[in-house]
Coordinates of C-alpha atoms in Angstrom, one line a residue:
X1 CA -30.7 5.7 -15.6
X2 CA -30.1 9.1 -14.0
X3 CA -26.7 10.9 -14.0
X4 CA -26.4 10.3 -10.2
X5 CA -26.7 6.5 -10.7
X6 CA -24.1 6.5 -13.5
X7 CA -21.6 8.5 -11.3
X8 CA -22.4 6.2 -8.3
X9 CA -21.7 3.1 -10.4
X10 CA -18.3 4.6 -11.6
X11 CA -17.4 5.5 -8.0
X12 CA -18.2 2.0 -6.7
X13 CA -16.1 0.3 -9.4
X14 CA -13.2 2.8 -8.9
X15 CA -13.4 2.3 -5.1
X16 CA -13.1 -1.5 -5.5
X17 CA -10.2 -1.0 -7.9
X18 CA -8.5 1.1 -5.3
X19 CA -9.2 -1.7 -2.8
X20 CA -7.5 -4.2 -5.2
X21 CA -4.4 -2.0 -5.5
X22 CA -4.4 -1.7 -1.7
X23 CA -4.3 -5.4 -1.5
X24 CA -1.3 -6.0 -3.8
X25 CA 0.5 -2.9 -2.7
X26 CA 0.4 -3.9 1.0
X27 CA 0.9 -7.7 0.8
X28 CA 4.5 -7.0 1.7
X29 CA 3.5 -5.6 5.1
X30 CA 2.4 -9.1 6.2
X31 CA 4.5 -11.5 4.2
X32 CA 7.8 -9.8 3.0
X33 CA 9.8 -11.1 6.0
X34 CA 8.4 -14.6 5.9
X35 CA 9.2 -14.9 2.2
X36 CA 12.7 -13.4 2.7
X37 CA 13.6 -15.9 5.4
X38 CA 12.0 -18.9 3.7
X39 CA 9.4 -19.5 6.3
X40 CA 6.8 -19.5 3.6
X41 CA 7.0 -20.0 -0.2
X42 CA 6.0 -16.9 -2.1
X43 CA 2.7 -18.2 -3.6
X44 CA 1.8 -19.9 -0.3
X45 CA 2.4 -16.7 1.5
X46 CA 0.2 -14.5 -0.7
X47 CA -2.6 -17.1 -0.7
X48 CA -2.7 -17.3 3.1
X49 CA -2.5 -13.5 3.3
X50 CA -5.4 -13.2 0.9
X51 CA -7.6 -15.5 2.9
X52 CA -6.9 -13.7 6.1
X53 CA -7.4 -10.3 4.6
X54 CA -10.9 -11.6 3.6
X55 CA -11.6 -12.7 7.1
X56 CA -10.2 -9.6 8.7
X57 CA -12.5 -7.3 6.7
X58 CA -15.4 -8.6 8.7
X59 CA -14.0 -8.0 12.2
X60 CA -14.9 -4.4 12.6
X61 CA -16.3 -1.3 10.9
X62 CA -14.9 1.4 13.2
X63 CA -12.2 2.5 10.7
X64 CA -14.8 2.7 7.9
X65 CA -16.8 5.1 10.0
X66 CA -13.7 7.3 10.5
X67 CA -13.1 7.4 6.7
X68 CA -16.8 8.1 5.9
X69 CA -17.3 10.9 8.3
X70 CA -13.8 12.2 9.3
X71 CA -12.2 13.5 6.1
X72 CA -14.7 15.2 3.9
X73 CA -17.0 17.7 5.7
X74 CA -20.5 16.5 5.0
X75 CA -22.0 19.6 6.4
X76 CA -20.7 21.5 3.4
X77 CA -23.2 19.7 1.2
X78 CA -27.0 19.9 1.3
X79 CA -28.1 16.3 0.9
X80 CA -31.8 16.9 1.5
X81 CA -34.5 18.8 -0.2
X82 CA -34.3 20.5 -3.6
X83 CA -30.5 20.8 -3.6
X84 CA -29.9 17.2 -2.8
X85 CA -29.4 16.0 -6.4
X86 CA -26.8 18.7 -7.4
X87 CA -25.0 18.6 -4.1
X88 CA -25.1 14.8 -4.1
X89 CA -23.4 14.7 -7.6
X90 CA -20.9 17.2 -6.4
X91 CA -20.0 15.0 -3.4
X92 CA -19.8 11.9 -5.6
X93 CA -17.3 13.7 -7.8
X94 CA -15.2 14.5 -4.7
X95 CA -15.1 10.9 -3.7
X96 CA -14.4 9.7 -7.3
X97 CA -11.6 12.2 -8.0
X98 CA -10.1 11.5 -4.6
X99 CA -10.0 7.8 -5.4
X100 CA -8.1 8.6 -8.6
X101 CA -5.4 10.3 -6.6
X102 CA -5.1 7.2 -4.3
X103 CA -5.0 4.7 -7.2
X104 CA -2.4 6.5 -9.3
X105 CA -0.1 7.1 -6.3
X106 CA -0.4 3.4 -5.3
X107 CA 0.5 2.3 -8.8
X108 CA 3.4 4.7 -9.1
X109 CA 5.1 3.7 -5.8
X110 CA 4.4 0.0 -6.6
X111 CA 6.3 0.5 -9.9
X112 CA 9.3 1.8 -7.9
X113 CA 8.9 -0.9 -5.3
X114 CA 8.4 1.6 -2.6
X115 CA 6.2 0.6 0.4
X116 CA 4.2 3.8 0.5
X117 CA 0.9 4.1 2.5
X118 CA -2.2 3.2 0.5
X119 CA -4.2 4.7 3.3
X120 CA -2.5 8.1 3.1
X121 CA -2.7 8.0 -0.7
X122 CA -6.5 7.6 -0.4
X123 CA -6.8 10.3 2.3
X124 CA -4.6 12.7 0.3
X125 CA -6.7 12.2 -2.8
X126 CA -9.9 12.9 -0.9
X127 CA -8.4 16.0 0.8
X128 CA -7.3 17.4 -2.5
X129 CA -10.7 16.8 -4.2
X130 CA -12.6 18.1 -1.2
X131 CA -10.4 21.3 -1.2
X132 CA -10.9 21.8 -4.9
X133 CA -14.7 21.5 -4.6
X134 CA -15.4 23.4 -1.4
X135 CA -12.2 25.2 -0.3
X136 CA -10.9 24.8 3.2
X137 CA -14.4 24.3 4.6
X138 CA -14.8 21.1 2.6
X139 CA -12.2 19.2 4.7
X140 CA -12.4 18.0 8.3
X141 CA -9.0 19.3 9.3
X142 CA -9.3 18.6 13.0
X143 CA -10.2 15.0 12.5
X144 CA -7.4 14.6 9.9
X145 CA -4.8 15.9 12.3
X146 CA -5.9 13.8 15.2
X147 CA -6.6 10.5 13.4
X148 CA -4.2 10.6 10.4
X149 CA -1.3 13.0 10.7
X150 CA -0.3 12.4 14.3
X151 CA -0.6 8.6 14.0
X152 CA 1.4 8.7 10.7
X153 CA 4.3 10.4 12.5
X154 CA 4.1 8.4 15.7
X155 CA 3.4 4.9 14.4
X156 CA 6.6 4.0 12.6
X157 CA 8.7 5.4 15.5
X158 CA 6.7 3.4 18.1
X159 CA 6.9 0.3 16.0
X160 CA 10.6 0.6 15.5
X161 CA 11.3 1.1 19.2
X162 CA 9.0 -1.9 20.2
X163 CA 10.5 -4.1 17.5
X164 CA 14.1 -3.2 18.4
X165 CA 13.4 -4.1 22.0
X166 CA 11.7 -7.4 21.1
X167 CA 14.5 -8.3 18.7
X168 CA 17.2 -7.6 21.3
X169 CA 15.3 -9.7 23.9
X170 CA 14.8 -12.6 21.5
X171 CA 18.6 -12.8 20.6
X172 CA 19.6 -12.3 24.3
X173 CA 17.3 -15.1 25.5
X174 CA 18.4 -17.5 22.7
X175 CA 22.1 -16.6 22.6
X176 CA 23.1 -20.1 23.6
X177 CA 21.2 -21.8 20.8
X178 CA 23.1 -22.4 17.5
X179 CA 22.0 -19.9 14.8
X180 CA 20.8 -22.6 12.3
X181 CA 18.6 -24.3 14.9
X182 CA 17.3 -20.9 16.2
X183 CA 16.3 -19.8 12.7
X184 CA 14.5 -23.1 12.0
X185 CA 12.4 -22.8 15.2
X186 CA 11.5 -19.1 14.6
X187 CA 10.4 -19.8 11.0
X188 CA 7.4 -21.7 12.4
X189 CA 6.6 -18.8 14.7
X190 CA 6.9 -16.4 11.8
X191 CA 4.0 -18.2 10.0
X192 CA 1.7 -17.4 13.0
X193 CA 2.8 -13.8 13.3
X194 CA 2.6 -13.2 9.5
X195 CA -1.0 -14.5 9.6
X196 CA -1.8 -12.1 12.4
X197 CA -0.5 -9.2 10.4
X198 CA -2.6 -10.3 7.4
X199 CA -5.7 -10.5 9.6
X200 CA -4.9 -7.0 11.0
X201 CA -4.4 -5.6 7.5
X202 CA -7.9 -6.8 6.5
X203 CA -9.4 -5.4 9.6
X204 CA -7.9 -2.0 8.9
X205 CA -7.4 -1.3 5.2
X206 CA -10.4 -3.0 3.7
X207 CA -12.6 -0.8 5.9
X208 CA -11.1 2.3 4.3
X209 CA -12.7 1.4 1.0
X210 CA -15.9 0.5 2.8
X211 CA -16.0 4.0 4.2
X212 CA -15.5 5.6 0.8
X213 CA -18.3 3.6 -0.8
X214 CA -20.6 4.4 2.1
X215 CA -19.8 8.1 1.6
X216 CA -20.8 7.7 -2.0
X217 CA -24.1 6.0 -1.0
X218 CA -24.8 8.9 1.4
X219 CA -24.1 11.4 -1.4
X220 CA -26.4 9.6 -3.8
X221 CA -29.2 9.4 -1.3
X222 CA -29.0 5.6 -0.9
X223 CA -28.0 5.8 2.7
X224 CA -28.0 8.2 5.6
X225 CA -24.8 9.3 7.4
X226 CA -25.7 7.6 10.7
X227 CA -26.6 4.2 9.2
X228 CA -24.6 1.0 9.4
X229 CA -22.3 0.0 6.6
X230 CA -24.4 -2.3 4.3
X231 CA -23.5 -5.9 4.2
X232 CA -22.9 -6.0 0.4
X233 CA -20.3 -3.2 0.8
X234 CA -18.4 -5.2 3.4
X235 CA -18.5 -8.3 1.3
X236 CA -17.4 -6.6 -1.9
X237 CA -14.5 -4.8 -0.3
X238 CA -13.4 -7.9 1.5
X239 CA -13.3 -9.8 -1.8
X240 CA -11.5 -7.0 -3.7
X241 CA -8.7 -6.6 -1.2
X242 CA -8.2 -10.4 -1.0
X243 CA -8.0 -10.6 -4.8
X244 CA -5.4 -7.8 -4.8
X245 CA -3.4 -9.6 -2.2
X246 CA -3.5 -12.8 -4.1
X247 CA -2.0 -11.1 -7.1
X248 CA 1.2 -10.7 -5.3
X249 CA 2.6 -7.2 -5.2
X250 CA 6.1 -8.7 -5.6
X251 CA 7.9 -5.4 -6.2
X252 CA 7.1 -4.0 -2.8
X253 CA 7.7 -7.5 -1.2
X254 CA 11.2 -7.5 -2.6
X255 CA 12.1 -4.1 -1.2
X256 CA 10.7 -4.8 2.3
X257 CA 12.1 -8.3 2.5
X258 CA 15.5 -7.9 0.9
X259 CA 16.2 -4.2 0.5
X260 CA 15.8 -2.6 3.9
X261 CA 17.4 -5.0 6.4
X262 CA 19.0 -8.4 6.0
X263 CA 16.3 -10.4 7.9
X264 CA 16.7 -13.6 9.9
X265 CA 13.8 -15.5 11.2
X266 CA 13.9 -14.2 14.8
X267 CA 13.8 -10.7 13.5
X268 CA 11.0 -11.5 11.1
X269 CA 8.9 -12.9 14.0
X270 CA 9.6 -9.9 16.2
X271 CA 8.7 -7.4 13.4
X272 CA 5.4 -9.2 12.5
X273 CA 4.3 -9.6 16.2
X274 CA 4.9 -5.9 16.8
X275 CA 3.0 -4.9 13.6
X276 CA 0.0 -7.1 14.4
X277 CA -0.3 -5.8 17.9
X278 CA -0.2 -2.1 16.9
X279 CA -2.5 -2.4 13.9
X280 CA -5.2 -4.5 15.6
X281 CA -5.2 -2.2 18.6
X282 CA -5.6 0.9 16.4
X283 CA -8.3 -0.7 14.2
X284 CA -10.4 -1.5 17.3
X285 CA -10.2 2.2 18.3
X286 CA -11.2 3.4 14.9
X287 CA -7.8 4.9 14.1
X288 CA -7.0 4.8 10.4
X289 CA -3.4 3.8 10.9
X290 CA -1.1 3.0 7.9
X291 CA -0.1 -0.7 8.0
X292 CA 2.9 0.2 5.7
X293 CA 4.3 2.7 8.2
X294 CA 3.9 0.3 11.1
X295 CA 5.4 -2.7 9.2
X296 CA 8.3 -0.8 7.8
X297 CA 9.1 0.7 11.2
X298 CA 9.0 -2.8 12.7
X299 CA 11.3 -4.2 10.1
X300 CA 13.7 -1.3 10.6
X301 CA 13.6 -1.8 14.3
X302 CA 14.8 -5.4 13.9
X303 CA 17.9 -4.1 12.2
X304 CA 18.6 -1.8 15.2
X305 CA 17.9 -4.5 17.7
X306 CA 20.2 -7.2 16.4
X307 CA 23.9 -6.6 16.9
X308 CA 25.8 -6.6 13.6
X309 CA 22.6 -6.3 11.4
X310 CA 22.8 -4.3 8.2
X311 CA 20.4 -1.5 7.7
X312 CA 20.3 0.1 4.3
X313 CA 19.8 3.7 5.3
X314 CA 19.6 4.8 1.7
X315 CA 16.6 2.6 1.1
X316 CA 15.1 3.7 4.4
X317 CA 15.5 7.4 3.6
X318 CA 13.9 6.9 0.2
X319 CA 10.9 5.3 1.9
X320 CA 10.6 8.2 4.3
X321 CA 10.7 10.7 1.5
X322 CA 7.9 8.8 -0.2
X323 CA 5.9 8.9 3.0
X324 CA 6.4 12.7 3.3
X325 CA 5.1 13.4 -0.2
X326 CA 2.3 10.9 -0.3
X327 CA -0.4 13.1 1.1
X328 CA 0.4 16.2 -1.0
X329 CA 1.1 14.3 -4.2
X330 CA -2.2 12.3 -4.0
X331 CA -4.0 15.5 -3.0
X332 CA -2.6 17.3 -6.1
X333 CA -3.9 14.4 -8.3
X334 CA -7.3 14.5 -6.6
X335 CA -7.4 18.3 -7.0
X336 CA -6.4 18.2 -10.7
X337 CA -8.8 15.4 -11.4
X338 CA -11.7 17.3 -9.9
X339 CA -10.9 20.4 -11.9
X340 CA -10.7 18.4 -15.1
X341 CA -14.0 16.8 -14.5
X342 CA -15.5 20.1 -13.5
X343 CA -14.3 21.8 -16.6
X344 CA -15.7 19.0 -18.8
X345 CA -19.0 19.0 -17.0
X346 CA -19.4 22.8 -17.3
X347 CA -19.8 22.4 -21.1
X348 CA -21.5 19.0 -21.1
X349 CA -22.8 17.0 -18.0
X350 CA -21.4 15.9 -14.7
X351 CA -21.6 12.2 -15.9
X352 CA -19.5 13.1 -18.9
X353 CA -16.8 14.6 -16.7
X354 CA -16.7 11.5 -14.6
X355 CA -16.4 9.3 -17.7
X356 CA -13.5 11.4 -19.1
X357 CA -11.6 11.1 -15.7
X358 CA -12.3 7.4 -15.7
X359 CA -10.9 6.9 -19.2
X360 CA -7.7 8.9 -18.3
X361 CA -7.3 6.7 -15.1
X362 CA -7.5 3.6 -17.3
X363 CA -4.9 5.0 -19.7
X364 CA -2.4 6.0 -16.9
X365 CA -2.9 2.5 -15.3
X366 CA -2.1 0.8 -18.6
X367 CA 1.1 2.9 -19.0
X368 CA 2.4 2.1 -15.5
X369 CA 1.7 -1.7 -16.0
X370 CA 3.5 -1.7 -19.4
X371 CA 6.5 0.1 -17.8
X372 CA 6.6 -2.5 -15.0
X373 CA 6.9 -5.3 -17.7
X374 CA 10.3 -3.9 -18.6
X375 CA 11.8 -5.2 -15.3
X376 CA 9.4 -7.9 -14.0
X377 CA 9.5 -9.0 -10.4
X378 CA 7.6 -12.2 -9.5
X379 CA 7.7 -15.2 -7.2
X380 CA 10.7 -16.6 -9.1
X381 CA 13.1 -13.7 -8.5
X382 CA 11.6 -11.9 -5.5
X383 CA 14.2 -13.4 -3.1
X384 CA 17.3 -12.8 -5.3
X385 CA 20.1 -11.0 -3.5
X386 CA 19.7 -7.2 -3.3
X387 CA 22.3 -5.0 -5.0
X388 CA 23.8 -2.9 -2.2
X389 CA 24.2 0.0 -4.5
X390 CA 20.4 0.1 -5.3
X391 CA 17.8 2.1 -3.5
X392 CA 14.7 0.7 -5.2
X393 CA 13.5 -2.3 -7.2
X394 CA 13.8 -0.2 -10.4
X395 CA 17.4 0.9 -9.8
X396 CA 18.4 -2.6 -8.6
X397 CA 17.4 -3.9 -12.0
X398 CA 19.5 -1.5 -13.9
X399 CA 23.0 -2.4 -15.2
X400 CA 25.7 -1.4 -12.8
X401 CA 28.2 1.4 -13.6
X402 CA 30.9 -0.1 -15.8
X403 CA 28.5 -2.5 -17.6
X404 CA 29.4 -0.9 -20.9
X405 CA 33.0 -1.9 -20.6
X406 CA 31.9 -5.6 -20.4
X407 CA 30.2 -5.4 -23.8
X408 CA 33.4 -6.1 -25.7
X409 CA 34.3 -9.1 -23.6
X410 CA 30.8 -10.4 -24.1
X411 CA 31.1 -10.5 -27.9
X412 CA 29.3 -7.2 -28.4
X413 CA 26.1 -8.1 -26.6
X414 CA 24.5 -5.6 -24.2
X415 CA 24.7 -6.8 -20.6
X416 CA 21.3 -7.3 -19.0
X417 CA 20.5 -6.5 -15.4
X418 CA 19.5 -9.4 -13.2
X419 CA 17.2 -8.8 -10.2
X420 CA 20.2 -8.6 -7.9
X421 CA 21.8 -5.9 -10.0
X422 CA 24.4 -8.2 -11.6
X423 CA 24.7 -8.4 -15.4
X424 CA 24.3 -11.3 -17.7
X425 CA 26.5 -10.8 -20.8
X426 CA 25.1 -13.8 -22.7
X427 CA 21.7 -12.4 -23.2
X428 CA 20.4 -9.3 -25.0
X429 CA 16.9 -9.4 -23.6
X430 CA 15.5 -8.6 -20.1
X431 CA 14.8 -11.4 -17.6
X432 CA 11.4 -12.8 -18.5
X433 CA 8.8 -13.5 -15.8
X434 CA 8.6 -17.2 -15.1

């Protein structure tokens, strides 16, 4: 087996791993409001979302083409003739180290319960790795500005405005209907709109990983840049993102469903309908839009559109801060990962450099997963009341200020933080996942 094939195999596995993290990180975009309002039970919601993500991945490959040809400058590499093997390996390492940036940022923001963009994490990682390998000429800056940066800024604002208007109209039209009866009717509508968002997510986000794998195939000489995405790539990416969605992603679901706005069913339906319309339209046009930005903007808009609704601006600002640093942080990880692999390969082989990076990725993943077990969030506690003093899942699970004073009254036992931020003086161990 040649070094190029070894690296290609590692890249494909890593790309599918990213697709899996994309699935569980972005489940909240479709199902957070339906779970929060009780329109769907948690496990039912993620199962439906997984199935529709699977179907959505087959709807179009326009976004995949944008990712494959619109981020890394393929003209910087000679993929034909005598230089093909060395340049092909170099491009494979750019793809691989870019994926590391995307995966680690996804896992870190998932740990904090922050609905950050998986798409921008991937793009940032690829930009950083491409810049490390080829300098400014290794990145398609014009395409990135037109199809990534501008939509990233505009999409949440547009989604918030549309959703706010839709929410206002819904409550205005139904103002004579009792609130309990209104919520019951809109819960049924929420199921339909949540399904549309899941379908849209599959149509947009699964394709991004397809584009990355296709880019790796071009680099290794197993495809040409103008060819169609192979069927096996489409199937593998569809299954990976569906499996990730099925795993839950409860931490981000909790933040979007309970932490940003106190959602009622009419708001949930308005937010989901807005998100689905914008995401499906952008996917058809090949625009690599962030479903997270759109969905979060839509949910925020429902708080602005309903009179008396509570919007937790501290949580919202924390999300925006994460959005602003996603591209540069993921780019830094991609940049550093490329230089680490390059340093190792300069004294050994390119394949060895890829293996070292892959082992470090596994180690970092294990550390983040172990940390998440210290304050588990799952289907049993995802809908618990949100602590108004909290800004993330992590902080909402910490004991409140003054908890130490309750130790004496509790017989000397340390209070334990519940998911809603309250303390339980009768237990000395964290809440266990049920």
